[in-house]
mmCIF file with all atom_site columns, C-alpha atoms and ligand atoms in Angstrom:
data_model
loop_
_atom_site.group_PDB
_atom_site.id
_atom_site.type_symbol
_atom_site.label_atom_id
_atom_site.label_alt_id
_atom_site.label_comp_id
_atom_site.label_asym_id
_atom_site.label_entity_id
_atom_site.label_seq_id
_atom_site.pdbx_PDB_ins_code
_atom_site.Cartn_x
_atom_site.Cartn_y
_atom_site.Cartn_z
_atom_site.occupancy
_atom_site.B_iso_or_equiv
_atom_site.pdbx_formal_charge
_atom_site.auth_seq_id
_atom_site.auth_comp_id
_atom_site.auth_asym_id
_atom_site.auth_atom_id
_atom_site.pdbx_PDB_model_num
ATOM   1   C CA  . UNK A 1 1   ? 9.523   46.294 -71.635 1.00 94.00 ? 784  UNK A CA  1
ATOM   2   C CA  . UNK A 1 2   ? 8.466   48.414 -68.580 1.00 98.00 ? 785  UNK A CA  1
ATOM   3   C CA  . UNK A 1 3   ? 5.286   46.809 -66.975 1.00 98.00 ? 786  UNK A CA  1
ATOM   4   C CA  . UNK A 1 4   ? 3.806   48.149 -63.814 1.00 98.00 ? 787  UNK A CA  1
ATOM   5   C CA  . UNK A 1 5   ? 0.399   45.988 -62.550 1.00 98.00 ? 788  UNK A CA  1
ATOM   6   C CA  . UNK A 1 6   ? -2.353  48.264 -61.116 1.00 99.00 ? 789  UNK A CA  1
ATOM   7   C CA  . UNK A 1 7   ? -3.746  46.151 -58.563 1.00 98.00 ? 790  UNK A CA  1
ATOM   8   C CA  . UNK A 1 8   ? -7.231  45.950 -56.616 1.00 98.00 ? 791  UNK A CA  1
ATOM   9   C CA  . UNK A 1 9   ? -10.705 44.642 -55.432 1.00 97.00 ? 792  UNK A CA  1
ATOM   10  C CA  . UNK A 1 10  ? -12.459 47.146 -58.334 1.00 98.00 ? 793  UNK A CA  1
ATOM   11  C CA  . UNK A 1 11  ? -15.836 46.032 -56.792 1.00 97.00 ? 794  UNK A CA  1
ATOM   12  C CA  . UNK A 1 12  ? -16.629 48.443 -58.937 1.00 98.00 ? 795  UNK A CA  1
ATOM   13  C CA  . UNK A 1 13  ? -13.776 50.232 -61.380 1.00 98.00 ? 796  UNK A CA  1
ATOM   14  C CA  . UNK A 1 14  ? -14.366 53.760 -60.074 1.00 98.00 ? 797  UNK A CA  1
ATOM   15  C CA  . UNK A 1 15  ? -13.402 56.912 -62.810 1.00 98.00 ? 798  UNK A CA  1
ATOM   16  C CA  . UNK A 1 16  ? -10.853 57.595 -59.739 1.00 98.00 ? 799  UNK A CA  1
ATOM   17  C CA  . UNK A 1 17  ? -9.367  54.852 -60.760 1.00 98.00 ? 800  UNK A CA  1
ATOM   18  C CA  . UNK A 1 18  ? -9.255  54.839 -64.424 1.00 98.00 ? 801  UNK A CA  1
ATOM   19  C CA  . UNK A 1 19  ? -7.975  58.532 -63.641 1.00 98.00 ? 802  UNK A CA  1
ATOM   20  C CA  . UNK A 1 20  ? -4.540  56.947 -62.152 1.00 98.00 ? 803  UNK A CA  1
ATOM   21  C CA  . UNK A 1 21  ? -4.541  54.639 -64.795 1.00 98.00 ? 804  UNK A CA  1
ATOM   22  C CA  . UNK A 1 22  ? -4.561  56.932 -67.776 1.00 98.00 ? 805  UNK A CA  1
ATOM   23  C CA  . UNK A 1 23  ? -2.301  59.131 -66.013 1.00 97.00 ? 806  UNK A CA  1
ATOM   24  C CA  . UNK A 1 24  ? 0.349   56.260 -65.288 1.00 98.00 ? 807  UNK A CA  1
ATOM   25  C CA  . UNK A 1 25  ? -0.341  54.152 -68.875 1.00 98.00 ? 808  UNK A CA  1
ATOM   26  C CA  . UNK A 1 26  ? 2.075   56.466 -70.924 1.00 98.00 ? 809  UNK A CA  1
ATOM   27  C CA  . UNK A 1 27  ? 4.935   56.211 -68.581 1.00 98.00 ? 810  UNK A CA  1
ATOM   28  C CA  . UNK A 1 28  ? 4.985   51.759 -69.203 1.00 98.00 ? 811  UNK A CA  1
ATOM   29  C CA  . UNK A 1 29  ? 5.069   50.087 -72.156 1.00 98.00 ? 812  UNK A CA  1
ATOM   30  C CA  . UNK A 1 30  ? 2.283   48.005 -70.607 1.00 98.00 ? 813  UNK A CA  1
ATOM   31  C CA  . UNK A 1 31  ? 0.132   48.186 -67.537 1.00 98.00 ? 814  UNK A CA  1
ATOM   32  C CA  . UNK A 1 32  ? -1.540  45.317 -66.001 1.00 99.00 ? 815  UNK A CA  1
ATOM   33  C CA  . UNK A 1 33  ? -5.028  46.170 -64.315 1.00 99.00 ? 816  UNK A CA  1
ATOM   34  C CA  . UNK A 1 34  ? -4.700  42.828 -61.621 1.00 98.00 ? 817  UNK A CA  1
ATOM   35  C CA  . UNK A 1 35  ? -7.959  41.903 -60.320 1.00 98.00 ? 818  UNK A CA  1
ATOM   36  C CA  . UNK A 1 36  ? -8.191  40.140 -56.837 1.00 97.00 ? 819  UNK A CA  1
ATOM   37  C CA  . UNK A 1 37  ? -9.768  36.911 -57.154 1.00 96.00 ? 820  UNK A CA  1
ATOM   38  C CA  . UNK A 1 38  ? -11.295 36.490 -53.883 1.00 84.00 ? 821  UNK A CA  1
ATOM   39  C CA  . UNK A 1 39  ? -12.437 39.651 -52.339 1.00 72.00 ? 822  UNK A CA  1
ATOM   40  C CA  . UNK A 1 40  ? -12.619 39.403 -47.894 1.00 78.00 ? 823  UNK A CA  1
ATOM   41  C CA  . UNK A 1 41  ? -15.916 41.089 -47.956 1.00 79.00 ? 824  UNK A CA  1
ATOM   42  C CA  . UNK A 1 42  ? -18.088 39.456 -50.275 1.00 91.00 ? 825  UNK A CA  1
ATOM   43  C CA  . UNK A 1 43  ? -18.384 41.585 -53.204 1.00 95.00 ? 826  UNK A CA  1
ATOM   44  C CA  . UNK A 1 44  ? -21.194 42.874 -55.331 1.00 96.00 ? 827  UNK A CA  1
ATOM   45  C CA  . UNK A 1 45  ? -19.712 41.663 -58.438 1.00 97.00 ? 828  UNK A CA  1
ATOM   46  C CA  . UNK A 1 46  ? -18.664 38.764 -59.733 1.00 96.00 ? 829  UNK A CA  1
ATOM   47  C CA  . UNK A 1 47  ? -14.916 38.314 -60.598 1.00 97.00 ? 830  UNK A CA  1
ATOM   48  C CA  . UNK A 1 48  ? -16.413 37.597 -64.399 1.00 97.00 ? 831  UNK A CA  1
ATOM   49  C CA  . UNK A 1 49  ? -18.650 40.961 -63.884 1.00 97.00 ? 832  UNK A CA  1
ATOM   50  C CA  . UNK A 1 50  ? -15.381 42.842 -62.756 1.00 98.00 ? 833  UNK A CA  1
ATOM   51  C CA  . UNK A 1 51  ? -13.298 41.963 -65.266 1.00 98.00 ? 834  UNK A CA  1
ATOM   52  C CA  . UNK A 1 52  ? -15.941 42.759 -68.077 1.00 98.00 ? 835  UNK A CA  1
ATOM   53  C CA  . UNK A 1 53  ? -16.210 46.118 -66.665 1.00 98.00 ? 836  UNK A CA  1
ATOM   54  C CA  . UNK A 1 54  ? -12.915 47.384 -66.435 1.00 98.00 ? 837  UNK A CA  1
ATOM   55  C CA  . UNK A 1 55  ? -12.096 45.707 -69.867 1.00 98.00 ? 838  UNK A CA  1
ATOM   56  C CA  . UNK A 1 56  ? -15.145 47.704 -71.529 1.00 98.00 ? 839  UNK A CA  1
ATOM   57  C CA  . UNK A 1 57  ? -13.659 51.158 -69.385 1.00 98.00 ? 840  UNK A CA  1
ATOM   58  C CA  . UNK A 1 58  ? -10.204 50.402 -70.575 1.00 98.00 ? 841  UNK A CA  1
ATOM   59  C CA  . UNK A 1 59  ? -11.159 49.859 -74.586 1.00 97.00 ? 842  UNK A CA  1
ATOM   60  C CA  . UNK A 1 60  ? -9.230  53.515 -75.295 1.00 95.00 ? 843  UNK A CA  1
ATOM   61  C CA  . UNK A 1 61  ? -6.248  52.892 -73.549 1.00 98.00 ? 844  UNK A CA  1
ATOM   62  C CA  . UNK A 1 62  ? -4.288  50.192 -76.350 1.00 98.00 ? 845  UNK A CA  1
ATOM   63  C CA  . UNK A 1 63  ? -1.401  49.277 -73.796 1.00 98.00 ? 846  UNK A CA  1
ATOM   64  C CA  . UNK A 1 64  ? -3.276  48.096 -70.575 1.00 98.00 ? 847  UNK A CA  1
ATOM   65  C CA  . UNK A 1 65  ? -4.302  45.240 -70.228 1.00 98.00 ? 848  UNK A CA  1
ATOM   66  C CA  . UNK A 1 66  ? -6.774  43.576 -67.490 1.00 98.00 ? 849  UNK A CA  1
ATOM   67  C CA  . UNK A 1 67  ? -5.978  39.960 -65.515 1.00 98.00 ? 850  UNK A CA  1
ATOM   68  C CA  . UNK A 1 68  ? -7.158  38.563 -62.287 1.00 98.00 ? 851  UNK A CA  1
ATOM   69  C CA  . UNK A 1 69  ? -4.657  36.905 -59.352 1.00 98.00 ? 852  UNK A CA  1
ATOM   70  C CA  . UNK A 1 70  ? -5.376  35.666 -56.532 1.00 97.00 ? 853  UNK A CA  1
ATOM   71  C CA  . UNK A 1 71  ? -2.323  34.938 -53.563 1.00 96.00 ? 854  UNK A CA  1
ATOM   72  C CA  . UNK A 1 72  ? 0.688   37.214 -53.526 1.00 98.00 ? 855  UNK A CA  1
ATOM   73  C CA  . UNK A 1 73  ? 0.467   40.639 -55.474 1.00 98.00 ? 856  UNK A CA  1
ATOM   74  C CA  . UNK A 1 74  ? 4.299   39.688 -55.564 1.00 98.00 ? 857  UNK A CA  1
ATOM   75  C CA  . UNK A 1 75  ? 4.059   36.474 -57.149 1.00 98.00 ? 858  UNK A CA  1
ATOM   76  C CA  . UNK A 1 76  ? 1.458   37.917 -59.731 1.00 98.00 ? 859  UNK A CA  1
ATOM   77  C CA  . UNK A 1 77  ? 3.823   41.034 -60.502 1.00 98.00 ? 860  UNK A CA  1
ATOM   78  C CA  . UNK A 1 78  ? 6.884   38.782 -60.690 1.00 98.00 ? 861  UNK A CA  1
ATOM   79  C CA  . UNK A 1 79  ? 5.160   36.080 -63.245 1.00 98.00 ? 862  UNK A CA  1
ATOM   80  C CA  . UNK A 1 80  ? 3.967   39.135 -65.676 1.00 98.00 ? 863  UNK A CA  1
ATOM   81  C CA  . UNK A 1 81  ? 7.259   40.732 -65.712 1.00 98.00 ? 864  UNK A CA  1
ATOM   82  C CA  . UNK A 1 82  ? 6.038   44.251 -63.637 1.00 98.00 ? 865  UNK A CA  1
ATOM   83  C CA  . UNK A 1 83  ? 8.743   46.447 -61.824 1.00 98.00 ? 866  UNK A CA  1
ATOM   84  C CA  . UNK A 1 84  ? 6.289   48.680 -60.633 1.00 98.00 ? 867  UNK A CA  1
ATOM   85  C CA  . UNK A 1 85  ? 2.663   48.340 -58.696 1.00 98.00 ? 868  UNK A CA  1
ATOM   86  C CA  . UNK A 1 86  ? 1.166   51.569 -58.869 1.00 98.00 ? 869  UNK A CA  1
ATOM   87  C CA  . UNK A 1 87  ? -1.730  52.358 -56.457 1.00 98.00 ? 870  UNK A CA  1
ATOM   88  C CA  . UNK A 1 88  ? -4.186  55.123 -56.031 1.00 98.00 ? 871  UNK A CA  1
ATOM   89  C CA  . UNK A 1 89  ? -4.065  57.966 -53.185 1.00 98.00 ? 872  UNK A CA  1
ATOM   90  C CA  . UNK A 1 90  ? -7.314  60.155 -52.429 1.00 97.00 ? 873  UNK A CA  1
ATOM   91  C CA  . UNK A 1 91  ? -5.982  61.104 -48.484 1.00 95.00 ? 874  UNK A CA  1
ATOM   92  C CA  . UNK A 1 92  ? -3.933  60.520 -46.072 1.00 95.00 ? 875  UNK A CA  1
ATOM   93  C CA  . UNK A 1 93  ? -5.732  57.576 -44.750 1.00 95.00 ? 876  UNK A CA  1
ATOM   94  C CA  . UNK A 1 94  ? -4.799  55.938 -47.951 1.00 96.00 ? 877  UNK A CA  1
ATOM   95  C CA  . UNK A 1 95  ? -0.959  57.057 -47.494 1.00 97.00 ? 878  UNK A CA  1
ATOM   96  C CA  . UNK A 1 96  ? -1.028  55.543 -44.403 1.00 97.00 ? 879  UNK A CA  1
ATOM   97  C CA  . UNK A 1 97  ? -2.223  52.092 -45.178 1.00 97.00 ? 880  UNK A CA  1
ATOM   98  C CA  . UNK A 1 98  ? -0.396  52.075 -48.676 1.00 98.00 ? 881  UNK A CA  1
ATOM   99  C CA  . UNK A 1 99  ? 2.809   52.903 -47.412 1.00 98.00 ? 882  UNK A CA  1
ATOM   100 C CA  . UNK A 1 100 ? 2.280   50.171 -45.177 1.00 98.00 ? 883  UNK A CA  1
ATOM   101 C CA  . UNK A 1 101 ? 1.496   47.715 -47.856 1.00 98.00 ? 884  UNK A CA  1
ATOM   102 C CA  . UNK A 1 102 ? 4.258   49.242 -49.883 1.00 98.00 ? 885  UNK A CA  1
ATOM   103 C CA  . UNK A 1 103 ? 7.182   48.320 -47.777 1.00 98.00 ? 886  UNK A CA  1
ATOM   104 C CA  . UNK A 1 104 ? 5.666   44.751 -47.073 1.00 98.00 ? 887  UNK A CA  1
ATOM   105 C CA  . UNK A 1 105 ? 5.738   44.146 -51.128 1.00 98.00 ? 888  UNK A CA  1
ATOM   106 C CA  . UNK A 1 106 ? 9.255   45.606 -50.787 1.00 98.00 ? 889  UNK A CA  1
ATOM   107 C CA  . UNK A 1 107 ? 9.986   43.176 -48.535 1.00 98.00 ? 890  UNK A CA  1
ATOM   108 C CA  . UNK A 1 108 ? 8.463   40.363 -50.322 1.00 98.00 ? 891  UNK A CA  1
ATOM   109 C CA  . UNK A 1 109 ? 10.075  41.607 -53.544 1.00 98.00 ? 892  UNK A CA  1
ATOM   110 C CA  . UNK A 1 110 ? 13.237  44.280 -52.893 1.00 98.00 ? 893  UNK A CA  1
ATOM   111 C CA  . UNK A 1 111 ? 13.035  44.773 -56.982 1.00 97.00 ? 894  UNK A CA  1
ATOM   112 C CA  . UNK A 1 112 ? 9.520   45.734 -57.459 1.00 98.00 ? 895  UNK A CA  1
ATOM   113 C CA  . UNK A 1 113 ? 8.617   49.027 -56.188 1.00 98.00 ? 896  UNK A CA  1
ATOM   114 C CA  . UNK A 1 114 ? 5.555   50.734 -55.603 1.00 98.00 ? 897  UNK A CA  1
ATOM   115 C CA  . UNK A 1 115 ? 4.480   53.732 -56.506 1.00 98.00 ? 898  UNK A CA  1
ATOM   116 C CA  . UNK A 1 116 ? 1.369   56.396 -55.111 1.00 98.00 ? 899  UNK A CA  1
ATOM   117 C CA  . UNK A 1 117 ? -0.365  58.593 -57.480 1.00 98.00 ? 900  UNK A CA  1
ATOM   118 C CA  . UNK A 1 118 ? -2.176  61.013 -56.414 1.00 97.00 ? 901  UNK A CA  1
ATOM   119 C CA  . UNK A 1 119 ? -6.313  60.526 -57.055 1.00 95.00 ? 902  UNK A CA  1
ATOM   120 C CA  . UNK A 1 120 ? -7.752  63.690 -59.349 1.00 96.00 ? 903  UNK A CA  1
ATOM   121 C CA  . UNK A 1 121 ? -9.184  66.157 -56.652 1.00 96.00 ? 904  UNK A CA  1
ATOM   122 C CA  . UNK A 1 122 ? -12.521 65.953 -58.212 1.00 97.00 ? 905  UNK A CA  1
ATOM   123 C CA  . UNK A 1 123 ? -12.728 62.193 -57.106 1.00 97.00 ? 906  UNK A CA  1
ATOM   124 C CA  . UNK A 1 124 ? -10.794 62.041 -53.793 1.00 96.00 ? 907  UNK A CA  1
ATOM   125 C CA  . UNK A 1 125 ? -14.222 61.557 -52.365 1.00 97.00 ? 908  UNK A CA  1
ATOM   126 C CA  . UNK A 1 126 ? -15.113 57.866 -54.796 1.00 98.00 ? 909  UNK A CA  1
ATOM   127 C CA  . UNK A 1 127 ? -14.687 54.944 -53.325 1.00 98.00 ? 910  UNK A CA  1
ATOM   128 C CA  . UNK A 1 128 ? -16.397 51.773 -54.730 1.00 97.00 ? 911  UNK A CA  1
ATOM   129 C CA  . UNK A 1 129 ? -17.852 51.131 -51.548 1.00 97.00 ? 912  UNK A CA  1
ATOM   130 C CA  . UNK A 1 130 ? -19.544 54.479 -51.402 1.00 98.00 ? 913  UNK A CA  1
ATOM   131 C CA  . UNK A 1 131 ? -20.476 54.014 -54.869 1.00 98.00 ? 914  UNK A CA  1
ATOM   132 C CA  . UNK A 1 132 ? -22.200 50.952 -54.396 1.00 97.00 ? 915  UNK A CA  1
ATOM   133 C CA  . UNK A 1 133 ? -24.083 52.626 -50.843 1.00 97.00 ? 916  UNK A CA  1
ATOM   134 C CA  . UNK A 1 134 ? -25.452 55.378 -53.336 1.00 97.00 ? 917  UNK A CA  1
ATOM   135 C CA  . UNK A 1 135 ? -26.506 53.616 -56.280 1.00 97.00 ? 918  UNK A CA  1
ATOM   136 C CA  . UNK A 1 136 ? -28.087 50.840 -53.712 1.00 96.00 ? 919  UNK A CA  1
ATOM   137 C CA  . UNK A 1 137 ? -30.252 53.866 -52.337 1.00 96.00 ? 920  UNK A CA  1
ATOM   138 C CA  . UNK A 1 138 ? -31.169 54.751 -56.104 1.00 94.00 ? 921  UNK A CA  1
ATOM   139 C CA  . UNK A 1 139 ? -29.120 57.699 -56.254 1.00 95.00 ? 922  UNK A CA  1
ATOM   140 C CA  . UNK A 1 140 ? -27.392 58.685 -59.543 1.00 94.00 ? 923  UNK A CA  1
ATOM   141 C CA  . UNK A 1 141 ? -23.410 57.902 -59.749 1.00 97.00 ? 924  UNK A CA  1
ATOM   142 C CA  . UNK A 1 142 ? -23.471 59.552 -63.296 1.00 96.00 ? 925  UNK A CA  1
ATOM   143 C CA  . UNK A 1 143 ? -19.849 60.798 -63.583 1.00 97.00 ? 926  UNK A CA  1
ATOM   144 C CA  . UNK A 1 144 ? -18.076 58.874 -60.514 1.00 98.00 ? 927  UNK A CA  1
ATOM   145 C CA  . UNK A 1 145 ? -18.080 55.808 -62.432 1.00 98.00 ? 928  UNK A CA  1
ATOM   146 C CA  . UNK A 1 146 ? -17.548 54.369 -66.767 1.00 98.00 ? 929  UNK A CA  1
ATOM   147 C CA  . UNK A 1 147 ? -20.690 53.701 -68.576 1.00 96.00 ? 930  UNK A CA  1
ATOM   148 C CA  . UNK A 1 148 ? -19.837 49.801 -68.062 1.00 95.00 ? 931  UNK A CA  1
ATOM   149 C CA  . UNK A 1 149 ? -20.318 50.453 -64.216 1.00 97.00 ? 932  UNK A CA  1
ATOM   150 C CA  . UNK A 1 150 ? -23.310 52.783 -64.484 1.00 96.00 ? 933  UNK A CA  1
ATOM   151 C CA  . UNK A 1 151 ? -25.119 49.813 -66.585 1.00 95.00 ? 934  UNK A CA  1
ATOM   152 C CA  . UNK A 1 152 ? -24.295 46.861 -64.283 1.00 96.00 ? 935  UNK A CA  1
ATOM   153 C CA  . UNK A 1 153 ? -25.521 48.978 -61.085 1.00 97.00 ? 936  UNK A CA  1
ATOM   154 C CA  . UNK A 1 154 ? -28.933 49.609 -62.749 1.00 94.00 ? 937  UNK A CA  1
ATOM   155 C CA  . UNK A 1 155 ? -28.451 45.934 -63.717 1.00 94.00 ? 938  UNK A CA  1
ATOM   156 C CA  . UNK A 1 156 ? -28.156 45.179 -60.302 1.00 93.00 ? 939  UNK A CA  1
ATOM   157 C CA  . UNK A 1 157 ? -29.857 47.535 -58.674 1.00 93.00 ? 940  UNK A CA  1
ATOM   158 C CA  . UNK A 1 158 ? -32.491 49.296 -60.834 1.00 84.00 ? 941  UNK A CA  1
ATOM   159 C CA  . UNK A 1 159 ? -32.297 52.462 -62.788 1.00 80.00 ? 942  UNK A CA  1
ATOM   160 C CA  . UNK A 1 160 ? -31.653 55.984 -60.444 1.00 76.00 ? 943  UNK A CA  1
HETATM 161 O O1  . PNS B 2 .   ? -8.832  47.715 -54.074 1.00 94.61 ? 1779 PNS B O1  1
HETATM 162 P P1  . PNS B 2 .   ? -8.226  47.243 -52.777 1.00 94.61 ? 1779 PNS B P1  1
HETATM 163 O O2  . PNS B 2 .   ? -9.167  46.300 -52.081 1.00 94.61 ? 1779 PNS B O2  1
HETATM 164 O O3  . PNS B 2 .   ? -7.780  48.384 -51.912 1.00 94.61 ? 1779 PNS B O3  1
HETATM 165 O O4  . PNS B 2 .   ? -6.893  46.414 -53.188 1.00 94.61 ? 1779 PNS B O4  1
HETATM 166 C C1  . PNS B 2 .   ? -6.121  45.765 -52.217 1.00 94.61 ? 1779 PNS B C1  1
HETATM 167 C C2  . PNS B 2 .   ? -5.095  44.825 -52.871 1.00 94.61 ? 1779 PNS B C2  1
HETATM 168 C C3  . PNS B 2 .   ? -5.778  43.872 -53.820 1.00 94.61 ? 1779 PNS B C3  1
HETATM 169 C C4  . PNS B 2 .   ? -4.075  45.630 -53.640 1.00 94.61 ? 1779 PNS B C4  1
HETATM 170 C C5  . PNS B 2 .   ? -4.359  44.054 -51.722 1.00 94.61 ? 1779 PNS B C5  1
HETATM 171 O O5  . PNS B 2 .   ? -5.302  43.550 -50.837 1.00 94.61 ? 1779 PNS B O5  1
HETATM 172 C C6  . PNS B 2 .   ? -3.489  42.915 -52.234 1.00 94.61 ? 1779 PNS B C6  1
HETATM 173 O O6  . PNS B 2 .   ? -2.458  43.151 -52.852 1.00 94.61 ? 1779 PNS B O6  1
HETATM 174 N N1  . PNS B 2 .   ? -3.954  41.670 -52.008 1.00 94.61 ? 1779 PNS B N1  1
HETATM 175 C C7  . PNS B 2 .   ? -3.261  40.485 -52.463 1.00 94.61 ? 1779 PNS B C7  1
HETATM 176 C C8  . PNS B 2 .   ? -2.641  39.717 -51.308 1.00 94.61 ? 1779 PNS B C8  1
HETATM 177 C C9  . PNS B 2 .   ? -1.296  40.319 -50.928 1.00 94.61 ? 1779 PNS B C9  1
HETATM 178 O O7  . PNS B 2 .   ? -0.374  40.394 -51.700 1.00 94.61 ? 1779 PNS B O7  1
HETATM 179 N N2  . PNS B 2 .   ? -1.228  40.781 -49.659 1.00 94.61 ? 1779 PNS B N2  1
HETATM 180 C C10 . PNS B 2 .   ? -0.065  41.435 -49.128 1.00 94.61 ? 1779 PNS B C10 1
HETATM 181 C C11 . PNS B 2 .   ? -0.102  42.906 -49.483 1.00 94.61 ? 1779 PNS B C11 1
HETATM 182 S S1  . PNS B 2 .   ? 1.018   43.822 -48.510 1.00 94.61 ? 1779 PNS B S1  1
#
């Protein structure tokens, strides 16, 4: 079995990233969507809310699966099996800081590598945190984000 974990905040799930993630799922026999427990910034969504979200998103894609970690990325990726972490690129701001993250893992964990895919031009610009600025103004994220997302923001925020 080839398992890569796909890991993150996803404070929201962003269609940027579900993008990478149906781009990457056929290449694995599973993916594991790892959801970081305890967030620095406090985040808009509970780890319960997060979970539910990406789960609903991820309903068409049969061989991904969605857990939470908290500590080591390593330790998590070792204890499901994963060779791979794959991570999300929209610029070269992201390169930067991934790479960096990328060889600490390597060092961490020589075996598992890491690997940057490329976000879908039409949502280099999505972030969750700009996604959360918008929708907290009451402006529409209609197409940045899956139907869960669009629902808990109104839930949270009130309709656009
Ligand atoms: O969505 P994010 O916030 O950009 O994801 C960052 C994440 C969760 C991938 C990163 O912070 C992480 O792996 N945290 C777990 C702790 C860890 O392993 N730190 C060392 C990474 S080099």
């Amino acid at each position: 079995m080839k398992i890569a974990v796909f890991p993150g905040s996803f404070d929201p799930i962003t269609n940027g990233h579900l993008d990478v993630l149906t781009r990457v799922a056929p290449i694995f026999d599973a993916v594991v969507v790892a959801v970081l427990q305890n967030v620095n910034k406090r985040p808009l969504f509970t780890l319960e809310e997060r979970l539910a979200m990406i789960r609903a998103a991820v309903q068409g894609l049969p061989t991904v699966r969605v857990d939470s970690f908290a500590g080591l990325l390593v330790d998590f990726a070792r204890d499901v099996g994963a060779v791979a972490v794959i991570r999300g690129i929209r610029s070269a701001g992201d390169c930067t800081m991934e790479v960096q993250m990328a060889n600490m893992n390597r060092r961490l964990q020589p075996q598992l590598t890491t690997l940057l895919v490329p976000a879908a031009a039409e949502y280099a610009f999505v972030s969750s945190s700009l996604v959360k600025e918008v929708a907290g103004h009451g402006s529409d994220v209609t197409g940045l984000v899956p139907s869960s997302v669009g629902l808990a923001l109104s839930a949270k925020f009130g309709p656009a």
